CSV table of C-alpha atoms and ligand atoms in Angstrom, one decimal:
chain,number,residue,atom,x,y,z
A,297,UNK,CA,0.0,0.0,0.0
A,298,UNK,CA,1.5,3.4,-1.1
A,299,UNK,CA,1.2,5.9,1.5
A,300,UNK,CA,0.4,9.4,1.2
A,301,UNK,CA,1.2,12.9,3.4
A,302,UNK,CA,-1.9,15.0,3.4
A,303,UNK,CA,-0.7,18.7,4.2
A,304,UNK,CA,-4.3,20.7,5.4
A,305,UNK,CA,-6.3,16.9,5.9
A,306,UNK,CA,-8.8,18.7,8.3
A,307,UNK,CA,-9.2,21.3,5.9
A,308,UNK,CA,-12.4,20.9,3.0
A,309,UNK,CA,-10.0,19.8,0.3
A,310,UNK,CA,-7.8,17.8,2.7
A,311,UNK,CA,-10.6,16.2,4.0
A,312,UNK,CA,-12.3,14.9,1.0
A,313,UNK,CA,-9.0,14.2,-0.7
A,314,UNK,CA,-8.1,11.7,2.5
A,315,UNK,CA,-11.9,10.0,1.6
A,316,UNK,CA,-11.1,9.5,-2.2
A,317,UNK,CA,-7.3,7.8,-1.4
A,318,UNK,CA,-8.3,5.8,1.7
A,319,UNK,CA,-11.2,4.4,-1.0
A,320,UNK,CA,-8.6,3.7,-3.0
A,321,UNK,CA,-6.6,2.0,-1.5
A,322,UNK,CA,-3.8,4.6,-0.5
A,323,UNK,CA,-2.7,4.9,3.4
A,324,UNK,CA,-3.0,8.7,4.4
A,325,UNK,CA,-1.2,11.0,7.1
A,326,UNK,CA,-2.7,13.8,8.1
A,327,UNK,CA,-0.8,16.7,9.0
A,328,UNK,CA,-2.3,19.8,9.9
A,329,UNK,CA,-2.7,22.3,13.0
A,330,UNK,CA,-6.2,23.2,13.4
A,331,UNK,CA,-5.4,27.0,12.1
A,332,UNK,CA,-8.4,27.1,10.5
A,333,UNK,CA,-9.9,23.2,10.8
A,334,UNK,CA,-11.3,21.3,13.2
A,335,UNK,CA,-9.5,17.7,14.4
A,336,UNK,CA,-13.4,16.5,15.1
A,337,UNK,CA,-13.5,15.9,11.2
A,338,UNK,CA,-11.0,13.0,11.6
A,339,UNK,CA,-13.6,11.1,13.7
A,340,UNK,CA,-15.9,11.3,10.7
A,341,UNK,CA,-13.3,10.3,8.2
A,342,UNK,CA,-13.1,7.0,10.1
A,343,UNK,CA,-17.0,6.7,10.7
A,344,UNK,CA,-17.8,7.6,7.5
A,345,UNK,CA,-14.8,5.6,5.3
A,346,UNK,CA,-14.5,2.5,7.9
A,347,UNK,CA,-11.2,2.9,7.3
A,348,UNK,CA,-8.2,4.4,10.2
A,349,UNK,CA,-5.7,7.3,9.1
A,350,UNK,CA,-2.7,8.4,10.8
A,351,UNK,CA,-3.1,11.9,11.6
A,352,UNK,CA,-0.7,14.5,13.3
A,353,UNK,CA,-1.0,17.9,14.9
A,354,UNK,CA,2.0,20.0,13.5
A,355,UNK,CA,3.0,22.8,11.6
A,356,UNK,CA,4.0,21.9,8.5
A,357,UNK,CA,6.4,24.8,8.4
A,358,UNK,CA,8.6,22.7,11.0
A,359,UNK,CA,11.0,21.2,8.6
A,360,UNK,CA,12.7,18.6,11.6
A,361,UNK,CA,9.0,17.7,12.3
A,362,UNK,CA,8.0,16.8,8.5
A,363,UNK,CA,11.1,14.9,8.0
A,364,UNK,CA,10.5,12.4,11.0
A,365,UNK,CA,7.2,11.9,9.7
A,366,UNK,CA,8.1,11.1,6.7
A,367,UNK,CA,10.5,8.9,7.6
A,368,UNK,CA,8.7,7.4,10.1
A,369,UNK,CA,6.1,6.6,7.7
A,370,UNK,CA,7.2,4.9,4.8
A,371,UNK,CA,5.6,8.0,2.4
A,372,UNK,CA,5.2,7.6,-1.2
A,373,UNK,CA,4.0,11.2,-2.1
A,374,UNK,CA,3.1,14.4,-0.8
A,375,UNK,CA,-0.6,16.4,-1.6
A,376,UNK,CA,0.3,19.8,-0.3
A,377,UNK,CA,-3.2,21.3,0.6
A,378,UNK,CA,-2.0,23.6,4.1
A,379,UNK,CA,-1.7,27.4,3.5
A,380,UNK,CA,-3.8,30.4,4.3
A,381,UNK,CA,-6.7,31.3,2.1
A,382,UNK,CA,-8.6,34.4,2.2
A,383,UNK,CA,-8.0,37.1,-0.7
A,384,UNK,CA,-8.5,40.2,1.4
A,385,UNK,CA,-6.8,39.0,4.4
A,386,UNK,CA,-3.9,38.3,2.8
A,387,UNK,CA,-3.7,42.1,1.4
A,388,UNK,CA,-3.2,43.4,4.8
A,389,UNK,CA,-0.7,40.5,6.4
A,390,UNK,CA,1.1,40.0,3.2
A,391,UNK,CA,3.9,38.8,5.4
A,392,UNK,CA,2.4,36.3,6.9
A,393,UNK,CA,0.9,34.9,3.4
A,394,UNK,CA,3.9,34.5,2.1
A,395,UNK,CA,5.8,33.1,5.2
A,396,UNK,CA,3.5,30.3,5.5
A,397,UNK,CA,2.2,29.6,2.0
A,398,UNK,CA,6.3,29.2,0.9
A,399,UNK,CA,7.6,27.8,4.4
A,400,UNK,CA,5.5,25.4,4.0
A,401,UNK,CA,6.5,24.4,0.6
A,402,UNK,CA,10.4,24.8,1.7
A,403,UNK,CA,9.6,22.9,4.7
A,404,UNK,CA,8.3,19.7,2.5
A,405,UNK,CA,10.4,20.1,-0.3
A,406,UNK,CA,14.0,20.0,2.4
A,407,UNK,CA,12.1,17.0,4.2
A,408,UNK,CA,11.7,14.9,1.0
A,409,UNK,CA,15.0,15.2,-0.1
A,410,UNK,CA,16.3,13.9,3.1
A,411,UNK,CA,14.1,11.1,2.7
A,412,UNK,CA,13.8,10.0,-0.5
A,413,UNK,CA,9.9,11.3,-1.2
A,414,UNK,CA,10.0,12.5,-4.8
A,415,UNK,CA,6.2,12.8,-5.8
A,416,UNK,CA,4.7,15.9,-5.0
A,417,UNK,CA,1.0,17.3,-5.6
A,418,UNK,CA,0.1,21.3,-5.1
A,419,UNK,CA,-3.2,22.9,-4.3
A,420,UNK,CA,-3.1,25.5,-6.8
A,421,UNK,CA,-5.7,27.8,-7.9
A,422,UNK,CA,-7.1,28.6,-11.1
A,423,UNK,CA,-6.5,32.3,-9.4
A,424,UNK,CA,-2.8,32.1,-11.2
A,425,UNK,CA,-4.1,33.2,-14.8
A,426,UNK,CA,-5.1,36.4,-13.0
A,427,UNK,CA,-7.4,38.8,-15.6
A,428,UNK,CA,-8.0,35.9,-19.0
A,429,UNK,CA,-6.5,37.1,-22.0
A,430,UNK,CA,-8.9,33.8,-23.7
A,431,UNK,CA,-11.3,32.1,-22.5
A,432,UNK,CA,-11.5,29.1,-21.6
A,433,UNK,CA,-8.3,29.0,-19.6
A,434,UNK,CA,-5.7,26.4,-21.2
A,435,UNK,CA,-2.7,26.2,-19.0
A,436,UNK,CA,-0.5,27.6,-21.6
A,437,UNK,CA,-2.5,30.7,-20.4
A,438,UNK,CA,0.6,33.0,-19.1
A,439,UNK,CA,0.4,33.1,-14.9
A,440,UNK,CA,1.5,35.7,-12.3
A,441,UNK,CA,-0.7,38.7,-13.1
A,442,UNK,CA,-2.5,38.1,-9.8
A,443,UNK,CA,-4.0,41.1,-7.7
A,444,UNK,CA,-3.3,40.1,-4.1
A,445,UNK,CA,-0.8,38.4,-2.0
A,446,UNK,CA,-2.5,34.9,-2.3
A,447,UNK,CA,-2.7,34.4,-5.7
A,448,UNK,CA,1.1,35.0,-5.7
A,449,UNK,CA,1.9,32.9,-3.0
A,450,UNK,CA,0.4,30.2,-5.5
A,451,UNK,CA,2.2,31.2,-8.3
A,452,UNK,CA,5.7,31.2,-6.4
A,453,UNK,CA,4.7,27.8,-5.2
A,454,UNK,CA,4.5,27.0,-8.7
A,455,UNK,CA,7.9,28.1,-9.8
A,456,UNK,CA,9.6,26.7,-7.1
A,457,UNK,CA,8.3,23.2,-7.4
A,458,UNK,CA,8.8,24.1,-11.0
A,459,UNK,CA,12.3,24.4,-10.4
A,460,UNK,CA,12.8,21.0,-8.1
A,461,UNK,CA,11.4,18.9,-10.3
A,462,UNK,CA,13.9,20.5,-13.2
A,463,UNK,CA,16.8,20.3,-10.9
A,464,UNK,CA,15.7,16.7,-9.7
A,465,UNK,CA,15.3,14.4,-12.2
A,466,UNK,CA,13.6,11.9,-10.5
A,467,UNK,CA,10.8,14.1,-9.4
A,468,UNK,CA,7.5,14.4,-10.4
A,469,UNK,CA,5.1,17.2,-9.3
A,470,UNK,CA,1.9,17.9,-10.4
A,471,UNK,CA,0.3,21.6,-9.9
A,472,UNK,CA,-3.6,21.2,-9.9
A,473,UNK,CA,-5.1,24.4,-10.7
A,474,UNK,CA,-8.8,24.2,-8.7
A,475,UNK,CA,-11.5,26.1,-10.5
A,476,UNK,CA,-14.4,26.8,-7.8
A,477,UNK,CA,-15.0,24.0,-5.6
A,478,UNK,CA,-18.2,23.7,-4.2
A,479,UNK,CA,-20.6,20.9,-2.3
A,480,UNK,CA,-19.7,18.5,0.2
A,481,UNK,CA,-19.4,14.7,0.7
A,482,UNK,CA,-23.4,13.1,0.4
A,483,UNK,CA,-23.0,11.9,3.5
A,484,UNK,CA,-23.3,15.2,4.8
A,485,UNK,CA,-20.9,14.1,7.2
A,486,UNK,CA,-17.6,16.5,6.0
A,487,UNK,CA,-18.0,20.0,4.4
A,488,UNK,CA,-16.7,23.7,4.3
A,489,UNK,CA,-16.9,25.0,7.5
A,490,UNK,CA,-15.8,28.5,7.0
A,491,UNK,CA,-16.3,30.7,10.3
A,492,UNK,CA,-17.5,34.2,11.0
A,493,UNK,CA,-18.5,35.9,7.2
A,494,UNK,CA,-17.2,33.8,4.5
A,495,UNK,CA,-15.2,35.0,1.6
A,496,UNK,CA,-16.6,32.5,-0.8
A,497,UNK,CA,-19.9,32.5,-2.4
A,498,UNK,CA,-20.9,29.0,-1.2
A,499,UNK,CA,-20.3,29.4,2.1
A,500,UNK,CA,-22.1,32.7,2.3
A,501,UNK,CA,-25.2,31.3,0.5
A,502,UNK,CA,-25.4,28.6,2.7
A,503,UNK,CA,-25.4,30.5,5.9
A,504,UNK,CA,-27.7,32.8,4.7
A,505,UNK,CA,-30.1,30.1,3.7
A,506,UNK,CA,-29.8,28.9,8.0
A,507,UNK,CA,-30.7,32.1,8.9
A,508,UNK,CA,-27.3,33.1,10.2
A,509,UNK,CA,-26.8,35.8,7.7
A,510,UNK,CA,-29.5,38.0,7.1
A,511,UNK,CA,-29.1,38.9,3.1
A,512,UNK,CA,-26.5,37.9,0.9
A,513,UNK,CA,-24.2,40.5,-1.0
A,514,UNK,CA,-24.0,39.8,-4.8
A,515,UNK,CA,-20.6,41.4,-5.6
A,516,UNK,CA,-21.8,42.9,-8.7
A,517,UNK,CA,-24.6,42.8,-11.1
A,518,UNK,CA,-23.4,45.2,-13.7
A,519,UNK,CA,-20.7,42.5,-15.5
A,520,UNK,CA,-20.7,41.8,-19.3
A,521,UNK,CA,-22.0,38.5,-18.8
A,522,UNK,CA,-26.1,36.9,-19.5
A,523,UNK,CA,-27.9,37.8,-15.9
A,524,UNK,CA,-24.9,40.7,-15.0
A,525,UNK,CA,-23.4,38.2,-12.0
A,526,UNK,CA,-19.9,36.8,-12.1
A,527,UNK,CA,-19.6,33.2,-13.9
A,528,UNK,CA,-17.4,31.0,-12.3
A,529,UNK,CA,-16.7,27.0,-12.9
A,530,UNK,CA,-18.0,25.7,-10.0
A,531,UNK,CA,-17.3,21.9,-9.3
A,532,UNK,CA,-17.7,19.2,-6.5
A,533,UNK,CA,-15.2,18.8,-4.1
A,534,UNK,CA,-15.4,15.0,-4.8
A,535,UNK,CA,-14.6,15.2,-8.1
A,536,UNK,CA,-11.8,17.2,-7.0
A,537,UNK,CA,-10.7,14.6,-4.2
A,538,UNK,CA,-10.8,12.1,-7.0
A,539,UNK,CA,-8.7,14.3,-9.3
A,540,UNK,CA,-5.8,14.1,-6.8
A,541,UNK,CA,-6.0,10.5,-7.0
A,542,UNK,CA,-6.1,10.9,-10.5
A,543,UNK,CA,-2.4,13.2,-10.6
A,544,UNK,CA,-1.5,10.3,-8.2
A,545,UNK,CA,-1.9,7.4,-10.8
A,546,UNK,CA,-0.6,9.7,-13.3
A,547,UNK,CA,2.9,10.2,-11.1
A,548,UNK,CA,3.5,6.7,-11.1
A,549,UNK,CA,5.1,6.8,-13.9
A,550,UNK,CA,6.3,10.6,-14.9
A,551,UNK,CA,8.5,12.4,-13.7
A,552,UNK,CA,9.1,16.2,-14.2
A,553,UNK,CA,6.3,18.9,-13.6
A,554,UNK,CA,2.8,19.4,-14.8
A,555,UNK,CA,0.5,22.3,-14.6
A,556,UNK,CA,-3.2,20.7,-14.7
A,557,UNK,CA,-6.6,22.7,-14.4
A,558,UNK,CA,-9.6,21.1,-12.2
A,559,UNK,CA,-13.1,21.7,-13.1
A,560,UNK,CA,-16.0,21.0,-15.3
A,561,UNK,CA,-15.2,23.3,-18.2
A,562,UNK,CA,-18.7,24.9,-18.1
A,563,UNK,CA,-19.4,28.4,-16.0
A,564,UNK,CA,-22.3,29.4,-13.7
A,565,UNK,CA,-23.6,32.6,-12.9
A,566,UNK,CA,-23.7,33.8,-8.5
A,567,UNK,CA,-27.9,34.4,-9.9
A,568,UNK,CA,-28.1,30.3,-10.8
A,569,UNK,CA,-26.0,29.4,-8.0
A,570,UNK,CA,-28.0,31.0,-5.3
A,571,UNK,CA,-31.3,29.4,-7.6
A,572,UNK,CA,-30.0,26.0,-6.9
A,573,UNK,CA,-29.6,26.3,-3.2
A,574,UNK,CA,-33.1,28.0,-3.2
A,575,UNK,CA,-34.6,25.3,-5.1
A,576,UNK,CA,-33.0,22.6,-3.0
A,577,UNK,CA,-33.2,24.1,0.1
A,578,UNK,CA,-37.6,25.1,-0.3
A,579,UNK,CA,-36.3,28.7,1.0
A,580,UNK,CA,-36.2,32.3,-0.6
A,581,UNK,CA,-33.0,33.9,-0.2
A,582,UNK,CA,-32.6,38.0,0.4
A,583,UNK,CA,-30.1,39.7,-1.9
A,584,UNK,CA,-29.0,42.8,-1.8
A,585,UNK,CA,-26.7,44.4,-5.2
A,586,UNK,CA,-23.3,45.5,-3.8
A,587,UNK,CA,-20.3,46.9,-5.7
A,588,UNK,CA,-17.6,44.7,-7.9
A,589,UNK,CA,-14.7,43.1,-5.2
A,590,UNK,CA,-11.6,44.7,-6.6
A,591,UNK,CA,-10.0,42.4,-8.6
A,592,UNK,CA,-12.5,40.1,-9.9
A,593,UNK,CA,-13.0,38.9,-12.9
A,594,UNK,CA,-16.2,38.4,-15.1
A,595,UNK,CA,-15.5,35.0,-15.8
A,596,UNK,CA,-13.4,32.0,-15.1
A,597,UNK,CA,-13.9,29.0,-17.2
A,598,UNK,CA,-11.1,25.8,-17.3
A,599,UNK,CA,-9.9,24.4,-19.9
A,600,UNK,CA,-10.2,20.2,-18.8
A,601,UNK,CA,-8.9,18.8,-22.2
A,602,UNK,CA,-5.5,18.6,-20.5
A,603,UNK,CA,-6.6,16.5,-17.4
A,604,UNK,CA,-8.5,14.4,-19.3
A,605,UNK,CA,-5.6,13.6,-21.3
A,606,UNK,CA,-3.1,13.1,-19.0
A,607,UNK,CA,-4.9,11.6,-15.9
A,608,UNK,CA,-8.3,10.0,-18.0
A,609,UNK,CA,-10.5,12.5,-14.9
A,610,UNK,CA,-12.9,14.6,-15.6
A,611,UNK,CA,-15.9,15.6,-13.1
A,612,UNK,CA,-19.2,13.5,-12.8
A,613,UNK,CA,-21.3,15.7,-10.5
A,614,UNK,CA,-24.1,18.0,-11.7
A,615,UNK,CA,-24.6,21.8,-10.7
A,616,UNK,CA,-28.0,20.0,-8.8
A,617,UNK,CA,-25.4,17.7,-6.9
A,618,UNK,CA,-23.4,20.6,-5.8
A,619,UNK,CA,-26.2,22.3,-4.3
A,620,UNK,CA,-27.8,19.2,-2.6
A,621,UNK,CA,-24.7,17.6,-1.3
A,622,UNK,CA,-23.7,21.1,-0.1
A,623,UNK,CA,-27.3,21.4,1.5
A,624,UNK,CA,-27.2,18.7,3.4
A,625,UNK,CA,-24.3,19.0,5.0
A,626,UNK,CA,-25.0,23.0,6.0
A,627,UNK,CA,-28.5,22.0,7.0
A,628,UNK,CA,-27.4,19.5,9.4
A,629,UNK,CA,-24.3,21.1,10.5
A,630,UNK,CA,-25.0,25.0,10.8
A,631,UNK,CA,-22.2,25.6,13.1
A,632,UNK,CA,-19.7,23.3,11.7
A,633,UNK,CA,-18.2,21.0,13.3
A,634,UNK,CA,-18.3,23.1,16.3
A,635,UNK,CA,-22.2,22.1,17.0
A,636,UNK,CA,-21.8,19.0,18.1
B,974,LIG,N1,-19.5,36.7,-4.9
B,974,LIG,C1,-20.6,37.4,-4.5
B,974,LIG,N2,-20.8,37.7,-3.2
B,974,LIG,C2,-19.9,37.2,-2.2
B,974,LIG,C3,-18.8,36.5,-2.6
B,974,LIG,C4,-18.6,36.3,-3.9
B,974,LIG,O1,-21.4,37.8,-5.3
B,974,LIG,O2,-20.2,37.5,-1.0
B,974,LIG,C5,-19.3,36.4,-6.3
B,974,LIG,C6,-17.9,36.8,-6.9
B,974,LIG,O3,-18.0,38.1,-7.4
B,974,LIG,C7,-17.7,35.8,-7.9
B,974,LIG,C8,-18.3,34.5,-7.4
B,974,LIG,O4,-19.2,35.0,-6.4
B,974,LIG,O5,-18.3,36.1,-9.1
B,974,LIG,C9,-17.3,33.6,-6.8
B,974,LIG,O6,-16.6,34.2,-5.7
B,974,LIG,P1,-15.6,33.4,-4.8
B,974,LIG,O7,-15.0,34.3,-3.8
B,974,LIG,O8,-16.4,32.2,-4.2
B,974,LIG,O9,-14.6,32.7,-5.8
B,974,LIG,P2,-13.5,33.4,-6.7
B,974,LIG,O10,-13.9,34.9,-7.0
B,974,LIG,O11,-12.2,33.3,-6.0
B,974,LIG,O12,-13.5,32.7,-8.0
């Protein structure tokens, strides 16, 4: 059995990602401090996978730490999902963006050359291509034009590993560019459990739609696009979970580096999104028209020919899924995990 280093596996991708490989057949290890998770979501994982996990409360920035794990625990790869994610937060503590979102990358990268790890998947974002010069986004699409300290924490991610896998020819790493993941395992068991005001649309519908948030800002209606709303490619966080799995199979047997987007190659406007939770959900949800964030974009639509291609994924889940599967799991878990 090939076992694999989950960096963030309390986290909403980490923890979906840990489902999809201990389905598969993988052995994970979580590692992740609880910055912005909750360790009750490993108690599901078992319950809800019948399968046990090693997990590990540490700072991936601590380079002596990552090393004894991994070789303590025979590792075969490395999904790197830790690092701080909110856009506007990271305007105002650059410092702390960049110190974390690179020190943990540093931190892995020193770690598996002193053990011998050389397969490496990163959570990249689909935030890299910054404002689209075409549409849909191929990832020749040229990177770094990003408006805010977290997009360029994921670009420098990307060069770097860029660089290791150049320098060290018997790595492979595989950079998967996430379009908008939304929903939540069907078991309503695991989801995004965002605290205080969200800073992604999902989130915010759904707390809105529990009554926790009285109206929901749409960040614009006034863009070039059919209803005026932002168009994003939304997709659902298992397909994404199994898409890992996918790079996984695929670094088997490559070596070098790969940029690869992740999502369903269509786009959805914030007006449909909120319809599908409404529809799903029986309830009416207030709006209220704000101003544009700065920075956004009217659209953002992946490219998935190369996925498909190179790791035979592409998503399964509907728009409908999404919105149920993300229902269920904010309908029985308002507070997060925290409620219980
Ligand atoms: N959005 C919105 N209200 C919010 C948050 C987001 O209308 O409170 C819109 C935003 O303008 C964009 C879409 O929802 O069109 C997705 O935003 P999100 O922050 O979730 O993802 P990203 O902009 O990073 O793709």
């Amino acid at each position: 059995m090939k076992n694999i280093l989950v960096t963030g596996g309390a986290g909403y991708v980490g923890s979906h990602v840990i489902v999809s490989l201990l389905e598969q057949g993988y052995g994970a290890v979580s590692v992740d401090n609880f910055y912005n998770s909750s360790p009750k979501v490993y108690q599901r994982l078992r319950e809800l996978t019948g399968k046990d996990f090693i997990d590990i409360e540490a700072d991936v920035c601590d380079e002596a730490k990552m090393k004894e794990v991994m070789a303590k625990h025979d590792l075969w790869a490395v999904i790197h999902c830790a690092g701080y994610k909110a856009v506007p937060e990271s305007v105002s503590k650059p410092l702390e963006y960049y110190q974390n979102n690179l020190g943990t990358t540093f931190s892995l990268c020193n770690a598996m050359r002193q053990t011998g790890v050389t397969r490496f998947v990163f959570s990249s974002s689909a935030t890299v291509y910054g404002e689209p010069q075409f549409l849909p986004y191929t990832e020749e699409h040229p990177t770094g034009n990003c408006t805010n300290p977290y997009g360029m924490s994921k670009v420098m991610n990307e060069r770097i590993l860029t660089d290791m896998a150049a320098a060290n020819p018997d790595w492979g790493v595989v950079l998967l560019r996430y379009f908008n993941p939304i929903g939540a395992h069907p078991s309503g068991r695991i989801g995004d459990a965002p605290g205080g005001i969200p800073n992604n649309i999902m989130p915010y519908i759904l707390k809105v739609a529990n009554g926790l948030l009285p109206v929901l800002p749409i960040a614009g209606d006034d863009y070039d696009t059919p209803d005026g709303t932002g168009l994003r490619d939304y997709l659902h966080i298992s397909d994404l979970a199994e898409g890992h799995v996918a790079a996984l199979r695929y670094l088997e047997d490559f070596t070098g580096s790969e940029a690869v987007n992740l999502g369903t190659g269509q786009s959805v406007s914030v007006r449909e999104l909120i319809r599908g939770i409404e529809k799903t959900s029986g309830k009416t949800l207030p709006t209220e028209i704000k101003s544009r964030r700065p920075g956004d974009i009217a659209e953002a639509r992946a490219d998935v020919s190369k996925a498909k291609r190179l790791f035979g994924w592409e998503t399964k889940k509907t728009l409908e899924e999404m919105c149920a599967d993300a229902w269920r799991w904010a309908s029985q878990n308002p507070q997060g995990y925290e409620g219980e």
